[in-house]
mmCIF file of C-alpha atoms in Angstrom:
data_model
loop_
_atom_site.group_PDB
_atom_site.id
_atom_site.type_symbol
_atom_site.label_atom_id
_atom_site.label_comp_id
_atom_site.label_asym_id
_atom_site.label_seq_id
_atom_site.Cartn_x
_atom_site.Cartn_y
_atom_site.Cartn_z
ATOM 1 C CA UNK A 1 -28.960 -0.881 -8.678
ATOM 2 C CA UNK A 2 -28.241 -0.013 -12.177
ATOM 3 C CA UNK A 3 -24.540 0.716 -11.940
ATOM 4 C CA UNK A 4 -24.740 2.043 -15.728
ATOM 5 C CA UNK A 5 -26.904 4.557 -14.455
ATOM 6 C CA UNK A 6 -24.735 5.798 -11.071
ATOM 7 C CA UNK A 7 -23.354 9.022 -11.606
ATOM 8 C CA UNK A 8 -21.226 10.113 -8.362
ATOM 9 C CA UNK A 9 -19.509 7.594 -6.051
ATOM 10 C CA UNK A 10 -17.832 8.418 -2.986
ATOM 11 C CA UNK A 11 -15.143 5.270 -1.993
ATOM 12 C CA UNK A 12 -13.420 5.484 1.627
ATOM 13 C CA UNK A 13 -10.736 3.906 1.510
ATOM 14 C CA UNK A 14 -7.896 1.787 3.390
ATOM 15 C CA UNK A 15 -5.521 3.539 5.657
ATOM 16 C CA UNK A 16 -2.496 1.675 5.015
ATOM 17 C CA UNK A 17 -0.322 2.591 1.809
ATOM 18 C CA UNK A 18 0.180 -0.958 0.484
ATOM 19 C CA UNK A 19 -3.164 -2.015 1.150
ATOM 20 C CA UNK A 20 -4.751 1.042 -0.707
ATOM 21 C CA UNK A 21 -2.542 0.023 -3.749
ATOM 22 C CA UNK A 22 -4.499 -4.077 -3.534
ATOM 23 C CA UNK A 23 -7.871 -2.180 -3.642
ATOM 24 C CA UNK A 24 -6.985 -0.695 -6.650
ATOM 25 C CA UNK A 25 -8.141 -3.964 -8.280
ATOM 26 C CA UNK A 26 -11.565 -3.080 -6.850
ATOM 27 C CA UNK A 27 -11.099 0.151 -8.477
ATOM 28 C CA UNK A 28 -10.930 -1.228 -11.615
ATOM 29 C CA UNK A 29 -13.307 -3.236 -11.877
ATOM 30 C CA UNK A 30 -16.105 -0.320 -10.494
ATOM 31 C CA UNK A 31 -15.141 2.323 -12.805
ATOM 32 C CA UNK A 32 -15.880 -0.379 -16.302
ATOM 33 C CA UNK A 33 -18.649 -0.703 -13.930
ATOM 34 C CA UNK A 34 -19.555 2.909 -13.709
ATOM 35 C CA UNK A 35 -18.725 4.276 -17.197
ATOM 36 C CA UNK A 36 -20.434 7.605 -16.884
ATOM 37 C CA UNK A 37 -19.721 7.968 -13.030
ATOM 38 C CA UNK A 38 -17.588 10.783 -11.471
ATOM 39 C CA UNK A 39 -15.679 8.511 -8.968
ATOM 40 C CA UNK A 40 -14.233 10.141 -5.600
ATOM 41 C CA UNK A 41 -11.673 8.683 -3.357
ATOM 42 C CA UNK A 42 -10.853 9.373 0.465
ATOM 43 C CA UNK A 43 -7.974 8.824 1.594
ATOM 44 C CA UNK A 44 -5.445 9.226 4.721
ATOM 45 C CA UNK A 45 -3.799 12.674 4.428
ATOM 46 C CA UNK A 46 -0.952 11.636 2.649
ATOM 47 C CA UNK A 47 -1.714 8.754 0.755
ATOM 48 C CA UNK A 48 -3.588 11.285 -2.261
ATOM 49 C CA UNK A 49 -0.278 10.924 -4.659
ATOM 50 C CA UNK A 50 -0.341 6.991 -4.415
ATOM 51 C CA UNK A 51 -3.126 7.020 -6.854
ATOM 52 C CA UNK A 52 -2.292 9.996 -8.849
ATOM 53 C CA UNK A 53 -2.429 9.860 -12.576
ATOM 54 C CA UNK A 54 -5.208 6.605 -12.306
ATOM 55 C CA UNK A 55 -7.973 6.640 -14.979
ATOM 56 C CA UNK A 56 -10.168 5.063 -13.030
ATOM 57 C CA UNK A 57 -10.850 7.698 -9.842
ATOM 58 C CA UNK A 58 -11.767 11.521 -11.297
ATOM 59 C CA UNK A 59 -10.780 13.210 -7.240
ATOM 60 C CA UNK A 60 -8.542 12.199 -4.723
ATOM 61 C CA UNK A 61 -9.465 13.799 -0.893
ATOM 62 C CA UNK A 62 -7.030 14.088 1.778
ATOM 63 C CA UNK A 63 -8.748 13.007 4.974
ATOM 64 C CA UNK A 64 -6.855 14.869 7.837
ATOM 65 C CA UNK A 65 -5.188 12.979 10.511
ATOM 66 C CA UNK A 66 -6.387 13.861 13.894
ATOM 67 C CA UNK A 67 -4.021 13.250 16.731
ATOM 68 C CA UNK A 68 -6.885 11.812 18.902
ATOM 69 C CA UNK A 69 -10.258 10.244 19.219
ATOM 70 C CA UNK A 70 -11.437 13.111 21.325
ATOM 71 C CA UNK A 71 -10.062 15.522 18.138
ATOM 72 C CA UNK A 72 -11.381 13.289 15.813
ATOM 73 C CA UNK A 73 -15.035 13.547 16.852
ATOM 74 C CA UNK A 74 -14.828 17.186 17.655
ATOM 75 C CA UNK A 75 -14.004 17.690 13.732
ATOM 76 C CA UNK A 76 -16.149 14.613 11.746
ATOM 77 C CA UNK A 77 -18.571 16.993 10.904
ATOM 78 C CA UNK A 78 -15.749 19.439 9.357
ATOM 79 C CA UNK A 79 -14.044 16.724 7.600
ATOM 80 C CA UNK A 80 -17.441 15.150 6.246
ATOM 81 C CA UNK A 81 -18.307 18.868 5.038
ATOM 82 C CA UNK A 82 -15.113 18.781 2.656
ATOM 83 C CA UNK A 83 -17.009 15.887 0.714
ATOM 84 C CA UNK A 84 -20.172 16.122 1.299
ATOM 85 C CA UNK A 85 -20.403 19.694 -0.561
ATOM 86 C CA UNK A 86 -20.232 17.160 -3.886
ATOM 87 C CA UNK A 87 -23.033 15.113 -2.492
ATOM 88 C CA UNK A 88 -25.540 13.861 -3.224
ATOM 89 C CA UNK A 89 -23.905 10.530 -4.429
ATOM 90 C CA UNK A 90 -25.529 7.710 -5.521
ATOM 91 C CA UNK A 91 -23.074 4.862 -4.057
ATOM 92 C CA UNK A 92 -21.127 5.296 -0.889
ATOM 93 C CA UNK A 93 -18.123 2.328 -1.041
ATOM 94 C CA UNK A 94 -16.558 2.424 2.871
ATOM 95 C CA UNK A 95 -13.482 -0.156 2.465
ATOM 96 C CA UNK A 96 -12.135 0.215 5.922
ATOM 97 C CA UNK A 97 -13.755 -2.055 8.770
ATOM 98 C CA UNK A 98 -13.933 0.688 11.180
ATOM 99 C CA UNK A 99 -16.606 2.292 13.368
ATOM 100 C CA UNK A 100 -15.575 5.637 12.449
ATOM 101 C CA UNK A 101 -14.845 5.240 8.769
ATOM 102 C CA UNK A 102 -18.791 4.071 8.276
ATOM 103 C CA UNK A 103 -19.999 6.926 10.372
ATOM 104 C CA UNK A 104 -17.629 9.652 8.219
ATOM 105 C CA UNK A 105 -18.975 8.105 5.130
ATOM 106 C CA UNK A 106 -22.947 8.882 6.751
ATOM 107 C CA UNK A 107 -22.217 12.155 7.477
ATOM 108 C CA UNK A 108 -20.974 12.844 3.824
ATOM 109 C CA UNK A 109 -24.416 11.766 2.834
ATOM 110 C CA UNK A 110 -23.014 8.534 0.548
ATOM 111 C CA UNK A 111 -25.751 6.712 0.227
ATOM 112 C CA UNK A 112 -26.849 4.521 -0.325
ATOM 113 C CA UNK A 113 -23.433 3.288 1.622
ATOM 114 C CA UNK A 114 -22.057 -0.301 1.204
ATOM 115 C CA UNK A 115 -19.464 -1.977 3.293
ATOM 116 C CA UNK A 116 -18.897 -5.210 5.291
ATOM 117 C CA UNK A 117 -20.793 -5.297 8.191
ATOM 118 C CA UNK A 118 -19.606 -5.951 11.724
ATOM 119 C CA UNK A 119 -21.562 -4.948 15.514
ATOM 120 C CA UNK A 120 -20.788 -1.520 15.641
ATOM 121 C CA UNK A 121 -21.779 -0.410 12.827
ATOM 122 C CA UNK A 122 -24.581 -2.521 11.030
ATOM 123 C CA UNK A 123 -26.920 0.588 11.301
ATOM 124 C CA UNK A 124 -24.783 3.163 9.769
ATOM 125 C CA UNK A 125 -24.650 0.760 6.410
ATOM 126 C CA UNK A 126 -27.897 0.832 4.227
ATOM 127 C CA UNK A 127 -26.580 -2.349 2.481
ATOM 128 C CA UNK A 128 -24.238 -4.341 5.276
ATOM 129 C CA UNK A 129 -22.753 -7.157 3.823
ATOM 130 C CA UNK A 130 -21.394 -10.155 5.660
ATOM 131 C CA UNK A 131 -17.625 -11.233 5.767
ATOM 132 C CA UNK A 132 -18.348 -14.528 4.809
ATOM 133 C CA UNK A 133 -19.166 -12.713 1.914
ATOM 134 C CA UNK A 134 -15.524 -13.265 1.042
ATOM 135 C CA UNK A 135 -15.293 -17.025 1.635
ATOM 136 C CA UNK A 136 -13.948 -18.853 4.691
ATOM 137 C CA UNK A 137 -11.229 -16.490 5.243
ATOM 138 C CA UNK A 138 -13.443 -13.572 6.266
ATOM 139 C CA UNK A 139 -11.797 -10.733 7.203
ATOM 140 C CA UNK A 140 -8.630 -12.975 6.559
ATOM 141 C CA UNK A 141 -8.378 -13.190 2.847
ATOM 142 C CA UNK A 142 -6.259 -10.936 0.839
ATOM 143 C CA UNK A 143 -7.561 -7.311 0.479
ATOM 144 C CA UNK A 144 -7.786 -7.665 -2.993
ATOM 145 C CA UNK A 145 -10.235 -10.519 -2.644
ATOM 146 C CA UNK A 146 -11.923 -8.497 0.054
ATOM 147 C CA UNK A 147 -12.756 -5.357 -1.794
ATOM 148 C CA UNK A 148 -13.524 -7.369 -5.067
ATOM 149 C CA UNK A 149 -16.100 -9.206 -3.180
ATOM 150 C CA UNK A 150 -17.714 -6.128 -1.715
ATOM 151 C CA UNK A 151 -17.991 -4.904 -5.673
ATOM 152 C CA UNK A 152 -19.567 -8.276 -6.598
ATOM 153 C CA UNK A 153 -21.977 -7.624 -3.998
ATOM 154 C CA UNK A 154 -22.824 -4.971 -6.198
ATOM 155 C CA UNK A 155 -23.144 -6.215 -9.343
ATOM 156 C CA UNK A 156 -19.649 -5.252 -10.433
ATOM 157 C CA UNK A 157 -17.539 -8.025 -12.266
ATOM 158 C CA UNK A 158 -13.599 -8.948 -11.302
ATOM 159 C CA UNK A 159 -11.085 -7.517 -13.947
ATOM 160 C CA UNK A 160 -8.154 -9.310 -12.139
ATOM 161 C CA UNK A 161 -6.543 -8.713 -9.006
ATOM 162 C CA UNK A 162 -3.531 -7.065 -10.089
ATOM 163 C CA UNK A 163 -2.975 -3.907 -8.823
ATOM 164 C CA UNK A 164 -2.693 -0.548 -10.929
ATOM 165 C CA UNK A 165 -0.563 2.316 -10.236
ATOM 166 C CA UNK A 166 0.402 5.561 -12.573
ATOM 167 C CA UNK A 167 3.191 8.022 -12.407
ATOM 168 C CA UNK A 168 1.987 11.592 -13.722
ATOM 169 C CA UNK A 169 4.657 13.994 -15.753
ATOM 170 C CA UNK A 170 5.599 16.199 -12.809
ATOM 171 C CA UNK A 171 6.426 13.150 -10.868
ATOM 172 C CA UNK A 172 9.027 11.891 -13.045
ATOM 173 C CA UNK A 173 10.215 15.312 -13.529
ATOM 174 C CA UNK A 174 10.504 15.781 -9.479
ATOM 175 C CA UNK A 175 12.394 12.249 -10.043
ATOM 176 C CA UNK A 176 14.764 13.556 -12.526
ATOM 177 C CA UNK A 177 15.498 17.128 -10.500
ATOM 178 C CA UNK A 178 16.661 14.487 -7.357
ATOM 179 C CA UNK A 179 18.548 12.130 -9.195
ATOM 180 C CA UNK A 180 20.419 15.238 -11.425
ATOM 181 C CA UNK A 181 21.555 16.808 -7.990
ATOM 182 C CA UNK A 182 23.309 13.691 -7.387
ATOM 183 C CA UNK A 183 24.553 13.852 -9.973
ATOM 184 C CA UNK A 184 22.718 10.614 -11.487
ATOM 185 C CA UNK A 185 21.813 10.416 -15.097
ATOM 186 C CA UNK A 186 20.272 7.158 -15.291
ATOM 187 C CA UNK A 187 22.700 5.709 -17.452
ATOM 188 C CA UNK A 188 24.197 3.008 -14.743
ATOM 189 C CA UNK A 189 22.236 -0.189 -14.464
ATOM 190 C CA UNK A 190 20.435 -2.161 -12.760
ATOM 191 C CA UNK A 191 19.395 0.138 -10.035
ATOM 192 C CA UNK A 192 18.453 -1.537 -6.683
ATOM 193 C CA UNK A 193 15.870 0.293 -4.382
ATOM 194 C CA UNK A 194 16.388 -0.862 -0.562
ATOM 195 C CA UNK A 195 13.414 -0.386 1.617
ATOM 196 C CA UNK A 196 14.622 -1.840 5.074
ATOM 197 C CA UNK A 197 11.858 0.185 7.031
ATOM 198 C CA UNK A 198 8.247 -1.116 7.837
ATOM 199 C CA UNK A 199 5.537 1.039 9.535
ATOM 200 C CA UNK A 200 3.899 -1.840 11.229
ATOM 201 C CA UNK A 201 7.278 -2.176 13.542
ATOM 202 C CA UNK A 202 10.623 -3.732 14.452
ATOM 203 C CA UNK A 203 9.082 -7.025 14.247
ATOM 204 C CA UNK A 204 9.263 -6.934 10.380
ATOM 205 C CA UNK A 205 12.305 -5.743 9.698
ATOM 206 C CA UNK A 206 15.252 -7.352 8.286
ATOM 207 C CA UNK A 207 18.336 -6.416 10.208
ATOM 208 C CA UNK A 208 20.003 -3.212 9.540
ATOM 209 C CA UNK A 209 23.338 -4.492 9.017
ATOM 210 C CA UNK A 210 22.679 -7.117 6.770
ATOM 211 C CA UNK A 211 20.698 -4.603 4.296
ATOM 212 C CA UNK A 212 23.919 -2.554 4.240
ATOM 213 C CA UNK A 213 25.640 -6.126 3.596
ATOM 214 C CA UNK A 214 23.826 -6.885 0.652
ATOM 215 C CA UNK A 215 23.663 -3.241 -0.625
ATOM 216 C CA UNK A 216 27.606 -3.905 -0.595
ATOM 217 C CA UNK A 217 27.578 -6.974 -2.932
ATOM 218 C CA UNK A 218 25.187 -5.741 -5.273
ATOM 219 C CA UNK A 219 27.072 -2.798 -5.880
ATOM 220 C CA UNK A 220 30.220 -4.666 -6.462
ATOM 221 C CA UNK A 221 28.352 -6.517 -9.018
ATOM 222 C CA UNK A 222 27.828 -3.245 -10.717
ATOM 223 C CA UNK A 223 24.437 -1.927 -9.541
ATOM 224 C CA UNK A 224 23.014 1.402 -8.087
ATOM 225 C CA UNK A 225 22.226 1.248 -4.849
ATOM 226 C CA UNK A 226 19.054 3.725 -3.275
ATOM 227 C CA UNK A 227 18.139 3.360 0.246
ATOM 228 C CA UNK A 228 14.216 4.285 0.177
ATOM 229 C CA UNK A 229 11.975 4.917 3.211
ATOM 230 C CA UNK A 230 9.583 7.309 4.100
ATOM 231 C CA UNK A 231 10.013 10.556 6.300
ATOM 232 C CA UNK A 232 9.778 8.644 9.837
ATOM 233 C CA UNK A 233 12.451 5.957 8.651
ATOM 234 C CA UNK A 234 15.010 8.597 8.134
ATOM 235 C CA UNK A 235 17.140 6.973 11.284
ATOM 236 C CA UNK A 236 16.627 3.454 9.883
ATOM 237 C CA UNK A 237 17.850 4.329 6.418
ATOM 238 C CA UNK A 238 20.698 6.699 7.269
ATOM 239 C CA UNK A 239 21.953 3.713 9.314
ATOM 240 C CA UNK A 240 22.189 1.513 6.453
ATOM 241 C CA UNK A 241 23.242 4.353 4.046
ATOM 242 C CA UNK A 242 26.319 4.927 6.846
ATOM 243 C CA UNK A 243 26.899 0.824 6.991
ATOM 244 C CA UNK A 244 27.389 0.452 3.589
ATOM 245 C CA UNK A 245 31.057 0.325 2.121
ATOM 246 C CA UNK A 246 30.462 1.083 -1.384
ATOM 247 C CA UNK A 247 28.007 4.657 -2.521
ATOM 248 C CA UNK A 248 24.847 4.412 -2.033
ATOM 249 C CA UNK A 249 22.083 7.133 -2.562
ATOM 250 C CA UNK A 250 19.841 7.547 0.467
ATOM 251 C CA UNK A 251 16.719 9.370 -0.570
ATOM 252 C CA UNK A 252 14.677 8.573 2.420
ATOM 253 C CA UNK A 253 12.882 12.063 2.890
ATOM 254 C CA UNK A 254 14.151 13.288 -0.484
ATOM 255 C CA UNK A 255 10.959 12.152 -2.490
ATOM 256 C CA UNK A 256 7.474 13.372 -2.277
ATOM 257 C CA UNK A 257 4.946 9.594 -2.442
ATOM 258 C CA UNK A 258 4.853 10.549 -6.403
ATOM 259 C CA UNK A 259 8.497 10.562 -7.107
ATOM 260 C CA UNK A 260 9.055 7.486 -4.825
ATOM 261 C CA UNK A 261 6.919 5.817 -7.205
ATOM 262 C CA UNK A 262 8.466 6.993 -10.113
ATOM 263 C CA UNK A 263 11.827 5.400 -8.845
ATOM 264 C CA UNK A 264 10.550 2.316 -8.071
ATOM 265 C CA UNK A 265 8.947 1.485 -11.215
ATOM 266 C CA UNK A 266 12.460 2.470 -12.676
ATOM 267 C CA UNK A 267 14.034 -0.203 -10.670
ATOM 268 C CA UNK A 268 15.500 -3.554 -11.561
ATOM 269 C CA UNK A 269 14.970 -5.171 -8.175
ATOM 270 C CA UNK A 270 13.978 -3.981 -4.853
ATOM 271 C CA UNK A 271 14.449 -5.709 -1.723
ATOM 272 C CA UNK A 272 11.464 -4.859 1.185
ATOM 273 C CA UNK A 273 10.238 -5.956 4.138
ATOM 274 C CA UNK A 274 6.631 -6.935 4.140
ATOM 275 C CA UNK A 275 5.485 -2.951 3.500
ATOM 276 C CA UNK A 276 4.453 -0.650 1.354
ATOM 277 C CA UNK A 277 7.583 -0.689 -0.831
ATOM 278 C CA UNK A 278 6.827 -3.858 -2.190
ATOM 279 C CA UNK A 279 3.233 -3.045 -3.224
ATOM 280 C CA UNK A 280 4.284 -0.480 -5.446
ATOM 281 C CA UNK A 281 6.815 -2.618 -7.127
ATOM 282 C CA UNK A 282 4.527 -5.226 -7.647
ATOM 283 C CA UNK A 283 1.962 -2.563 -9.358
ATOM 284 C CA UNK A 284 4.622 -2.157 -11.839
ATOM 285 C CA UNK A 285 5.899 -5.132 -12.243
ATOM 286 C CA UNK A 286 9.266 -4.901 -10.632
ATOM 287 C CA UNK A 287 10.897 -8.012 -9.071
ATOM 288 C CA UNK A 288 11.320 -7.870 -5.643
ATOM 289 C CA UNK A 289 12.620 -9.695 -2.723
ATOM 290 C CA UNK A 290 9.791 -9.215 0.355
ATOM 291 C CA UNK A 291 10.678 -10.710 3.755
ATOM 292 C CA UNK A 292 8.021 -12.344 5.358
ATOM 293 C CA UNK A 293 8.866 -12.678 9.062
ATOM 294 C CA UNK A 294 5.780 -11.782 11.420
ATOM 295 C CA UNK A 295 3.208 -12.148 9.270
ATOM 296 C CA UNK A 296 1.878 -14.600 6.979
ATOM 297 C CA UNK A 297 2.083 -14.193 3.573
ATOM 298 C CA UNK A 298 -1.132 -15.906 2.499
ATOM 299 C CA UNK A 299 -2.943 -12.764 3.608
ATOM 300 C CA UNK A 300 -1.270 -11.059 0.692
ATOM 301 C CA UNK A 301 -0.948 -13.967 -1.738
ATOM 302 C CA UNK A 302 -2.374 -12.549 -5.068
ATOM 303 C CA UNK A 303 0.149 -11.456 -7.332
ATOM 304 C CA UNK A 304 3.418 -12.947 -6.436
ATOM 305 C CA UNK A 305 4.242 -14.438 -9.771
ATOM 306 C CA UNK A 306 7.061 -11.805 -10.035
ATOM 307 C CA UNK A 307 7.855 -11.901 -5.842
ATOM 308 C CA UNK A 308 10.684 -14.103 -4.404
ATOM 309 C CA UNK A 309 9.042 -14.638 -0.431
ATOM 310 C CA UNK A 310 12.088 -15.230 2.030
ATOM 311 C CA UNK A 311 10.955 -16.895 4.802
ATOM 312 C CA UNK A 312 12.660 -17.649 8.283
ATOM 313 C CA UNK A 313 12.347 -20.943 10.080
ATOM 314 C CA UNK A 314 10.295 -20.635 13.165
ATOM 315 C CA UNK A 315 7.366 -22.151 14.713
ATOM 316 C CA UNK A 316 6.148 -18.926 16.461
ATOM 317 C CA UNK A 317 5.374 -17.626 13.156
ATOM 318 C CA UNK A 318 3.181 -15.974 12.065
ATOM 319 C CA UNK A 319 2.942 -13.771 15.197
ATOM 320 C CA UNK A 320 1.648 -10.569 14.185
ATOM 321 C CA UNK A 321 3.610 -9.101 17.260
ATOM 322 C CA UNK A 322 5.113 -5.475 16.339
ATOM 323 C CA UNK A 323 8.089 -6.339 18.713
ATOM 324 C CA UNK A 324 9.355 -9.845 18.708
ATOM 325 C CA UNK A 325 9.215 -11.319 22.252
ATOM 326 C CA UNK A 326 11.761 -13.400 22.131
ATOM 327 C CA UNK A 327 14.958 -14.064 19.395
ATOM 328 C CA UNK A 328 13.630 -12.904 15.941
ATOM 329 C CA UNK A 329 14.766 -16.075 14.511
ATOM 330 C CA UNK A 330 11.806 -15.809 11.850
ATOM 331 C CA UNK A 331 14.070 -12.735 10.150
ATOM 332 C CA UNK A 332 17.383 -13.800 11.981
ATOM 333 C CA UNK A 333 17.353 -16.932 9.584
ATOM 334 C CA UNK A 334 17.785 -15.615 6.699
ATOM 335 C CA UNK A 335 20.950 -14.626 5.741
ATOM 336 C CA UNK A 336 23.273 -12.365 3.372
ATOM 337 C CA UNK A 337 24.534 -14.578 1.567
ATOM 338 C CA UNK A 338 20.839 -16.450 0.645
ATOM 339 C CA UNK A 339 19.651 -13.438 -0.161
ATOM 340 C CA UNK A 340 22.422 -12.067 -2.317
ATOM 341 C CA UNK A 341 22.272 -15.311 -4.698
ATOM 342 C CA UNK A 342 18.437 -14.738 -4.687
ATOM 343 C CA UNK A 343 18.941 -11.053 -6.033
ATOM 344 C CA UNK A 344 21.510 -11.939 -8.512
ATOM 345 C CA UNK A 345 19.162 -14.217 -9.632
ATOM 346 C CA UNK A 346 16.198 -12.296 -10.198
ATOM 347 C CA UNK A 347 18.154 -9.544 -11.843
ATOM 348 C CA UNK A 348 19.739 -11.803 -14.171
ATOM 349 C CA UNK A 349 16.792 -12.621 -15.083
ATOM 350 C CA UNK A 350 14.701 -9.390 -14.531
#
């Protein structure tokens, strides 16, 4: 394929916020790739603002969530029509690993369509490639190195793995309207964004109490203090929010996905659990503290350089259990007072 030559490319692709911002890398690398291409990305309902204001995608489709499989199949050919009205494409990129995903992208007539290959659905893929594709980690290895070996496949050369996000105008405006009805102007530093939420479940969370602890001693040492979190941590964050001694702005639910990452990239640290949170503060370079309890942090290795990893002590780890089974010692073991010392360092430093 003569990828100087492709003119319309329809990607599908992951359905997880943090690691849609890793394939970004892929991204990158397809549309120096694809010059002259008009690039297309499908995504979760949702997730379209996480990639908003990115050079290297020209559309950005919501794919609606359907609250069953039964409703799912009953409208694949309506959600395939709301893409495939731009076909015909000449590259069909399906990211996800999924059954369904591979069959969506066939209906939208991508083809030829491109993906790593698996049982189910070899025969919906006109060029399947195998896992191993990616090394001896498989479906293991980091998702950067996962979606930058499907491109190779193609023809398309690595430009790094570091991930790229973009804030547009009207998010930083929708930024500064929230901040100015707190009455924030901006002018205290550093600000701290706590995410003390993860999707995945309780398993990965840092306790409650001790984010509220540490928002406390960061904000005697002079910082601002938000508590961020998306709309279905609202209980998680107004529980830290109410723990906390000192102010503290809690803007879970305040912040469309574009304004949250306006705020991060205006932060001097942020503190997350292994989510999304600390994705997007990676993308722009903010140093964060990411607690690694659960799940193993070799999976998501690449681009650490400005990441402090805190670890607990346990040899059940890494589970990959949404609910710990037992004690929770793997988050349990790390405590305030470590990780108060490690945030004073990296801001001092920041």
């Amino acid at each position: 394929m003569d990828l100087a030559e492709v003119r319309n490319v329809l990607i599908r692709g992951p359905n997880w916020l943090g690691d849609l911002v890793m394939a970004t890398a892929g991204l990158r690398a397809l549309r120096v790739a694809c010059p002259r291409a008009r690039i297309t990305l499908w995504v979760r309902a949702g997730l379209e603002p996480l990639l908003a204001g990115s050079p290297d995608v020209d559309q950005i489709r919501g794919l609606p969530v359907y609250a069953s499989r039964m409703s799912f199949l009953r409208n694949l050919g309506r959600a395939a029509e709301s893409v495939r009205s731009e076909a015909p494409y000449d590259l069909g990129i399906c990211l996800p690993d999924s059954l369904s995903s591979a069959l969506l992208m066939r209906r939208a007539n991508a083809r030829p369509l491109v993906g790593y290959t698996n049982a189910s659905r070899r025969f919906f893929l006109d060029h399947p490639v195998p896992v191993a594709a990616v090394g001896p980690e498989g479906r293991k290895a980091p998702r950067e190195d996962r979606v930058l070996a499907l491109m190779t496949r193609l023809g398309v050369a690595p430009r790094g793995t570091h991930p790229s996000l973009w804030t547009t105008p009207g998010e930083e405006e929708e930024l500064l309207r929230v901040l100015s009805r707190l009455g924030k102007d901006g002018s205290s530093q550093p600000w701290v964004g706590l995410a003390p939420g993860a999707a995945y479940g309780s398993s990965k969370r840092w306790p409650v109490d001790r984010f509220a602890a540490l928002g406390d001693a960061l904000a005697r040492d002079g910082a601002e203090i938000f508590i961020l979190g998306a709309p279905h941590e609202a209980s998680i964050c107004t529980e830290v929010a109410q723990s906390m001694h000192a102010p503290a702005s809690n803007l879970c639910g305040q912040l469309s996905l574009g304004a949250f990452k306006a705020l991060i990239r205006r932060c001097g640290l942020v503190v997350s659990n292994d989510s999304g949170a600390r994705h997007v503060a990676v993308a722009f370079d903010v140093p964060t503290l990411a607690f690694f309890g659960p799940t193993d942090v070799s999976r998501t290795r690449n681009n650490l350089e400005g990441v402090t990893i805190l670890e607990g002590e346990a040899d059940c780890r890494p589970c990959y259990q949404r609910e710990c089974p037992t004690d929770h010692r793997c988050l349990l073991g790390i405590t305030v007072d470590e990780v108060t010392v490690r945030a004073r360092a990296r801001l001092k430093s920041g």
